[in-house]
XYZ file of C-alpha atoms in Angstrom:
185
model
C -27.725 -0.561 -10.661
C -28.894 2.940 -9.712
C -26.424 5.662 -8.755
C -27.637 5.537 -5.149
C -27.184 1.758 -4.993
C -23.755 2.088 -6.610
C -22.679 4.734 -4.059
C -23.840 2.625 -1.132
C -22.048 -0.398 -2.548
C -18.849 1.610 -3.052
C -18.918 3.029 0.497
C -19.669 -0.357 2.023
C -16.970 -2.081 0.010
C -14.494 0.649 0.923
C -15.226 0.301 4.642
C -14.954 -3.495 4.531
C -11.690 -3.445 2.558
C -10.139 -0.796 4.836
C -11.065 -2.952 7.843
C -9.570 -6.016 6.145
C -6.370 -4.082 5.374
C -6.080 -3.000 9.016
C -6.526 -6.584 10.210
C -3.972 -7.887 7.699
C -1.462 -5.248 8.786
C -1.609 -6.605 12.335
C -0.249 -9.996 11.222
C 2.940 -9.155 9.303
C 5.119 -11.829 7.777
C 8.181 -9.717 8.619
C 8.634 -6.334 10.290
C 11.643 -4.044 9.901
C 13.002 -2.249 12.996
C 12.321 1.349 11.887
C 8.966 0.721 10.256
C 7.856 -1.073 7.150
C 6.627 -4.627 7.016
C 5.915 -7.429 4.611
C 2.225 -8.277 4.818
C -0.985 -8.565 2.814
C -2.420 -5.183 3.900
C -2.072 -3.389 0.555
C -4.081 -6.037 -1.298
C -7.566 -4.846 -0.218
C -6.619 -1.192 -0.763
C -5.210 -1.685 -4.252
C -8.140 -3.965 -5.090
C -10.615 -1.238 -4.110
C -8.706 1.364 -6.127
C -8.632 -0.823 -9.240
C -12.352 -1.573 -8.878
C -13.689 1.929 -8.180
C -11.212 4.314 -9.744
C -8.971 7.182 -8.795
C -11.193 9.470 -6.648
C -12.662 6.810 -4.371
C -9.285 5.049 -4.361
C -7.491 8.156 -3.089
C -10.059 8.551 -0.318
C -9.785 4.919 0.814
C -5.983 4.810 0.612
C -5.671 8.061 2.593
C -8.064 6.716 5.248
C -5.947 3.557 5.403
C -2.811 5.664 5.930
C -4.411 7.575 8.802
C -5.557 4.345 10.435
C -2.103 2.793 9.964
C -0.601 5.725 11.816
C -3.130 5.521 14.654
C -3.605 1.780 15.173
C -0.198 0.485 14.263
C 1.538 2.983 16.514
C 3.424 4.319 13.538
C 7.080 5.114 13.856
C 7.662 8.782 13.073
C 10.314 11.314 14.029
C 8.327 14.478 13.501
C 5.463 15.958 11.567
C 7.432 15.636 8.314
C 7.722 11.903 8.849
C 4.021 11.611 9.703
C 3.090 13.380 6.477
C 5.590 11.464 4.343
C 5.549 7.971 5.821
C 1.831 7.755 6.481
C -0.397 10.333 4.825
C 1.456 10.653 1.538
C 2.947 7.152 1.262
C -0.424 5.454 1.672
C -2.401 8.073 -0.243
C -0.372 7.395 -3.390
C -1.754 3.850 -3.431
C -4.841 5.559 -4.836
C -3.049 6.001 -8.173
C -3.928 2.353 -8.766
C -7.399 3.740 -9.503
C -6.037 5.236 -12.722
C -5.855 1.623 -13.937
C -9.457 0.686 -13.322
C -9.942 -3.014 -14.051
C -6.198 -3.570 -14.519
C -4.911 -4.938 -11.220
C -1.370 -5.771 -12.359
C -0.671 -2.311 -13.792
C -2.403 -0.645 -10.842
C -0.346 -2.661 -8.367
C 2.965 -1.932 -10.078
C 2.320 1.812 -10.319
C 0.864 2.134 -6.801
C 3.661 0.130 -5.172
C 6.243 2.045 -7.199
C 4.740 5.359 -6.086
C 4.669 4.264 -2.449
C 8.290 3.111 -2.677
C 9.325 6.488 -4.141
C 7.671 8.373 -1.282
C 9.306 6.160 1.354
C 12.609 6.402 -0.535
C 12.671 10.209 -0.509
C 11.469 10.410 3.105
C 14.053 7.818 4.136
C 16.930 9.591 2.396
C 16.016 13.034 3.727
C 14.125 12.882 7.017
C 15.539 9.569 8.280
C 19.090 10.189 6.989
C 20.452 10.917 10.477
C 19.513 7.362 11.530
C 21.467 5.621 8.770
C 23.610 2.830 10.247
C 27.234 2.307 9.303
C 26.412 -1.104 7.824
C 23.188 -2.569 6.460
C 22.756 -6.001 4.863
C 26.489 -6.463 5.414
C 27.346 -3.432 3.278
C 28.972 -0.186 4.361
C 26.503 2.657 3.999
C 28.023 5.813 2.534
C 24.920 7.678 1.359
C 21.390 7.895 2.767
C 19.984 7.547 -0.766
C 21.498 4.099 -1.182
C 20.516 3.089 2.358
C 16.937 4.269 1.814
C 16.702 2.321 -1.457
C 17.888 -0.860 0.289
C 15.784 -0.403 3.410
C 12.522 0.480 1.657
C 13.110 -1.979 -1.159
C 13.529 -4.732 1.452
C 9.812 -4.635 2.212
C 8.231 -2.921 -0.809
C 9.583 -5.388 -3.376
C 8.357 -8.474 -1.463
C 5.013 -6.719 -0.808
C 4.604 -6.066 -4.530
C 5.482 -9.662 -5.432
C 3.040 -10.967 -2.793
C 0.213 -8.790 -4.140
C 0.767 -10.023 -7.671
C 1.136 -13.665 -6.594
C -2.117 -13.550 -4.622
C -3.831 -11.880 -7.573
C -2.697 -14.586 -10.004
C -3.729 -17.332 -7.572
C -7.161 -15.830 -6.937
C -7.760 -15.188 -10.641
C -7.946 -18.943 -11.081
C -11.036 -18.922 -8.851
C -14.474 -17.354 -9.217
C -13.004 -14.256 -7.516
C -11.459 -13.264 -10.867
C -14.698 -11.413 -11.682
C -14.286 -9.373 -8.515
C -10.599 -8.584 -9.087
C -11.235 -7.394 -12.622
C -14.278 -5.348 -11.578
C -16.453 -6.967 -14.217
C -19.179 -7.542 -11.630
C -19.631 -3.752 -11.514
C -20.153 -3.421 -15.273
C -22.853 -6.095 -15.408
C -25.194 -4.181 -13.140
């Protein structure tokens, strides 16, 4: 595969996977009241990052974050929240690209990084909105509340990504998930 062909393939794949992520984000399995949802939207983004690497992955994940903010009518309480909850939180999914060809490691690190961003933003910027009780527990610190709130959707999202990966790796799509189709050409 020539460099020009490879670049066109990467751009096309990125556009298709961003579009798929946007569509998947519109059909959440569960949505929390102040933002955050359990869905399949991160799968195409993390897949792209693990296939194409860090640089292209950062570009695609940042574009996904911008589109999430625009199309999903993102919940934000100021410019700090926009930067943290959308631009930064989705951009860090690009770190999955550091694990090119290793979807499980890429998923765990990317989801962990996204959780950390949401966690810090939740405990600092959203602290004023902490309820007195959450999940039947009395909330005494925004750090604990943020861990519970953001963990309530990030942990299931991470498990879903890995479960889908393991299911699809038993199909011919395994070649695609591992990126081995890119090395053959």
